[in-house]
Amino acid sequence: MTTISQTAGRSLRPSSSSGFFGKLVTAAYVLFDRLERRSAVKTLNELDDRALRDIGINRSQIEDAVYGQFKTELTRYL
């Protein structure tokens, strides 16, 4: 005999509206995302201008590229 669990098909990740735990998980995701982006900005700032030009950005476009605020002249390289 086969039984089907009531939780089958439901996501194990809590939704953002599931109370305190959901808000805590969401805050952790936001924090890790911010730390990852800060690390990417730092890494790109350590590159020389030639390396940045090779990937299609200049030094003034680093934060825009990392934070997803692409300018039209930047998107033509992607």
Short mmCIF file of N, CA and C in Angstrom, two decimals:
data_model
loop_
_atom_site.label_atom_id
_atom_site.label_comp_id
_atom_site.label_asym_id
_atom_site.label_seq_id
_atom_site.Cartn_x
_atom_site.Cartn_y
_atom_site.Cartn_z
N MET A 1 0.84 -1.17 0.00
CA MET A 1 0.00 0.00 0.00
C MET A 1 0.89 1.24 0.00
N THR A 2 0.56 2.21 -0.84
CA THR A 2 1.34 3.44 -0.97
C THR A 2 0.61 4.58 -0.30
N THR A 3 1.35 5.36 0.49
CA THR A 3 0.77 6.55 1.10
C THR A 3 1.51 7.78 0.60
N ILE A 4 0.80 8.85 0.48
CA ILE A 4 1.37 10.10 0.01
C ILE A 4 1.40 11.09 1.17
N SER A 5 2.55 11.63 1.39
CA SER A 5 2.70 12.59 2.48
C SER A 5 1.95 13.88 2.16
N GLN A 6 1.43 14.52 3.17
CA GLN A 6 0.73 15.78 2.98
C GLN A 6 1.68 16.89 2.58
N THR A 7 2.96 16.73 2.86
CA THR A 7 3.93 17.77 2.53
C THR A 7 4.55 17.58 1.16
N ALA A 8 4.17 16.55 0.44
CA ALA A 8 4.74 16.31 -0.87
C ALA A 8 4.41 17.47 -1.80
N GLY A 9 5.43 17.96 -2.49
CA GLY A 9 5.24 19.04 -3.43
C GLY A 9 5.35 20.43 -2.83
N ARG A 10 5.44 20.51 -1.52
CA ARG A 10 5.59 21.82 -0.89
C ARG A 10 7.07 22.15 -0.74
N SER A 11 7.39 23.41 -0.88
CA SER A 11 8.77 23.86 -0.75
C SER A 11 9.21 23.77 0.71
N LEU A 12 10.46 23.36 0.92
CA LEU A 12 10.99 23.30 2.27
C LEU A 12 11.49 24.67 2.73
N ARG A 13 11.74 25.58 1.78
CA ARG A 13 12.19 26.92 2.11
C ARG A 13 11.00 27.72 2.62
N PRO A 14 11.14 28.36 3.79
CA PRO A 14 10.01 29.12 4.32
C PRO A 14 9.72 30.36 3.49
N SER A 15 8.47 30.69 3.38
CA SER A 15 8.11 31.90 2.64
C SER A 15 8.42 33.11 3.49
N SER A 16 8.48 34.26 2.85
CA SER A 16 8.86 35.47 3.56
C SER A 16 7.79 35.91 4.54
N SER A 17 6.59 35.38 4.43
CA SER A 17 5.52 35.80 5.33
C SER A 17 5.24 34.77 6.43
N SER A 18 6.21 33.92 6.73
CA SER A 18 5.98 32.87 7.72
C SER A 18 6.48 33.27 9.11
N GLY A 19 6.32 34.50 9.48
CA GLY A 19 6.64 34.92 10.83
C GLY A 19 8.09 35.24 11.05
N PHE A 20 8.49 35.13 12.30
CA PHE A 20 9.84 35.51 12.70
C PHE A 20 10.91 34.71 11.98
N PHE A 21 10.75 33.39 11.88
CA PHE A 21 11.77 32.57 11.23
C PHE A 21 11.92 32.93 9.76
N GLY A 22 10.82 33.18 9.09
CA GLY A 22 10.88 33.58 7.68
C GLY A 22 11.60 34.90 7.50
N LYS A 23 11.35 35.85 8.40
CA LYS A 23 12.03 37.14 8.32
C LYS A 23 13.51 36.99 8.63
N LEU A 24 13.85 36.10 9.53
CA LEU A 24 15.24 35.86 9.86
C LEU A 24 15.99 35.25 8.67
N VAL A 25 15.36 34.30 8.00
CA VAL A 25 15.96 33.67 6.83
C VAL A 25 16.13 34.70 5.71
N THR A 26 15.12 35.52 5.50
CA THR A 26 15.19 36.55 4.47
C THR A 26 16.32 37.53 4.78
N ALA A 27 16.45 37.93 6.03
CA ALA A 27 17.53 38.84 6.42
C ALA A 27 18.89 38.20 6.19
N ALA A 28 19.01 36.90 6.44
CA ALA A 28 20.28 36.21 6.21
C ALA A 28 20.61 36.20 4.72
N TYR A 29 19.61 35.93 3.86
CA TYR A 29 19.85 35.96 2.41
C TYR A 29 20.29 37.35 1.95
N VAL A 30 19.65 38.39 2.48
CA VAL A 30 20.00 39.76 2.11
C VAL A 30 21.43 40.07 2.56
N LEU A 31 21.78 39.66 3.77
CA LEU A 31 23.12 39.91 4.29
C LEU A 31 24.17 39.21 3.45
N PHE A 32 23.97 37.94 3.14
CA PHE A 32 24.95 37.20 2.34
C PHE A 32 25.06 37.77 0.93
N ASP A 33 23.95 38.21 0.35
CA ASP A 33 23.98 38.82 -0.97
C ASP A 33 24.80 40.11 -0.93
N ARG A 34 24.58 40.92 0.09
CA ARG A 34 25.33 42.17 0.22
C ARG A 34 26.82 41.91 0.40
N LEU A 35 27.17 40.94 1.23
CA LEU A 35 28.58 40.61 1.43
C LEU A 35 29.23 40.11 0.15
N GLU A 36 28.50 39.31 -0.61
CA GLU A 36 29.03 38.78 -1.86
C GLU A 36 29.26 39.90 -2.87
N ARG A 37 28.33 40.83 -2.95
CA ARG A 37 28.49 41.96 -3.88
C ARG A 37 29.65 42.87 -3.47
N ARG A 38 29.79 43.12 -2.16
CA ARG A 38 30.92 43.93 -1.69
C ARG A 38 32.24 43.27 -2.03
N SER A 39 32.28 41.95 -1.91
CA SER A 39 33.49 41.21 -2.26
C SER A 39 33.79 41.32 -3.75
N ALA A 40 32.75 41.27 -4.57
CA ALA A 40 32.94 41.40 -6.02
C ALA A 40 33.47 42.78 -6.39
N VAL A 41 32.93 43.83 -5.75
CA VAL A 41 33.41 45.19 -6.00
C VAL A 41 34.88 45.31 -5.62
N LYS A 42 35.23 44.75 -4.47
CA LYS A 42 36.62 44.80 -4.01
C LYS A 42 37.55 44.07 -4.99
N THR A 43 37.13 42.90 -5.44
CA THR A 43 37.94 42.12 -6.37
C THR A 43 38.13 42.86 -7.69
N LEU A 44 37.05 43.44 -8.21
CA LEU A 44 37.16 44.18 -9.47
C LEU A 44 38.01 45.44 -9.31
N ASN A 45 37.94 46.09 -8.17
CA ASN A 45 38.78 47.27 -7.94
C ASN A 45 40.25 46.92 -7.88
N GLU A 46 40.58 45.69 -7.55
CA GLU A 46 41.97 45.26 -7.49
C GLU A 46 42.55 44.97 -8.87
N LEU A 47 41.69 44.82 -9.89
CA LEU A 47 42.17 44.57 -11.24
C LEU A 47 42.75 45.84 -11.84
N ASP A 48 43.68 45.68 -12.77
CA ASP A 48 44.21 46.85 -13.46
C ASP A 48 43.24 47.26 -14.58
N ASP A 49 43.47 48.44 -15.13
CA ASP A 49 42.56 48.98 -16.14
C ASP A 49 42.48 48.11 -17.39
N ARG A 50 43.57 47.47 -17.75
CA ARG A 50 43.56 46.60 -18.93
C ARG A 50 42.65 45.39 -18.72
N ALA A 51 42.73 44.79 -17.54
CA ALA A 51 41.89 43.63 -17.24
C ALA A 51 40.42 44.03 -17.22
N LEU A 52 40.12 45.19 -16.66
CA LEU A 52 38.73 45.67 -16.68
C LEU A 52 38.25 45.90 -18.10
N ARG A 53 39.11 46.48 -18.93
CA ARG A 53 38.74 46.72 -20.32
C ARG A 53 38.48 45.40 -21.05
N ASP A 54 39.24 44.36 -20.69
CA ASP A 54 39.04 43.03 -21.30
C ASP A 54 37.66 42.46 -21.00
N ILE A 55 37.10 42.76 -19.82
CA ILE A 55 35.77 42.25 -19.50
C ILE A 55 34.67 43.25 -19.88
N GLY A 56 35.07 44.39 -20.45
CA GLY A 56 34.08 45.31 -21.02
C GLY A 56 33.59 46.41 -20.12
N ILE A 57 34.30 46.70 -19.03
CA ILE A 57 33.91 47.82 -18.17
C ILE A 57 35.12 48.66 -17.85
N ASN A 58 34.87 49.88 -17.42
CA ASN A 58 35.97 50.69 -16.91
C ASN A 58 35.75 50.88 -15.41
N ARG A 59 36.70 51.51 -14.75
CA ARG A 59 36.68 51.60 -13.30
C ARG A 59 35.43 52.29 -12.76
N SER A 60 34.92 53.26 -13.49
CA SER A 60 33.73 53.99 -13.02
C SER A 60 32.45 53.17 -13.13
N GLN A 61 32.48 52.05 -13.83
CA GLN A 61 31.29 51.22 -14.02
C GLN A 61 31.25 49.99 -13.13
N ILE A 62 32.22 49.83 -12.25
CA ILE A 62 32.31 48.61 -11.43
C ILE A 62 31.05 48.42 -10.58
N GLU A 63 30.69 49.42 -9.80
CA GLU A 63 29.54 49.26 -8.91
C GLU A 63 28.25 49.09 -9.69
N ASP A 64 28.11 49.80 -10.81
CA ASP A 64 26.91 49.62 -11.64
C ASP A 64 26.81 48.20 -12.16
N ALA A 65 27.94 47.63 -12.56
CA ALA A 65 27.93 46.26 -13.09
C ALA A 65 27.61 45.25 -11.99
N VAL A 66 28.18 45.43 -10.81
CA VAL A 66 27.97 44.47 -9.72
C VAL A 66 26.55 44.55 -9.19
N TYR A 67 26.01 45.75 -9.06
CA TYR A 67 24.68 45.92 -8.49
C TYR A 67 23.57 45.86 -9.53
N GLY A 68 23.91 45.54 -10.78
CA GLY A 68 22.90 45.31 -11.81
C GLY A 68 22.29 46.55 -12.40
N GLN A 69 22.95 47.67 -12.30
CA GLN A 69 22.43 48.91 -12.87
C GLN A 69 23.16 49.18 -14.17
N PHE A 70 22.93 48.31 -15.15
CA PHE A 70 23.65 48.39 -16.40
C PHE A 70 23.26 49.62 -17.20
N LYS A 71 24.24 50.25 -17.75
CA LYS A 71 24.03 51.35 -18.67
C LYS A 71 23.94 50.78 -20.09
N THR A 72 23.39 51.53 -21.01
CA THR A 72 23.21 51.01 -22.36
C THR A 72 24.53 50.70 -23.03
N GLU A 73 25.58 51.49 -22.78
CA GLU A 73 26.86 51.20 -23.42
C GLU A 73 27.50 49.95 -22.83
N LEU A 74 27.14 49.58 -21.61
CA LEU A 74 27.67 48.36 -20.99
C LEU A 74 26.94 47.13 -21.50
N THR A 75 25.65 47.19 -21.73
CA THR A 75 24.89 46.01 -22.12
C THR A 75 25.22 45.53 -23.53
N ARG A 76 25.79 46.36 -24.35
CA ARG A 76 26.12 45.89 -25.70
C ARG A 76 27.25 44.88 -25.69
N TYR A 77 28.03 44.83 -24.60
CA TYR A 77 29.13 43.86 -24.50
C TYR A 77 28.68 42.52 -23.95
N LEU A 78 27.46 42.46 -23.41
CA LEU A 78 27.01 41.23 -22.78
C LEU A 78 26.30 40.32 -23.74
#
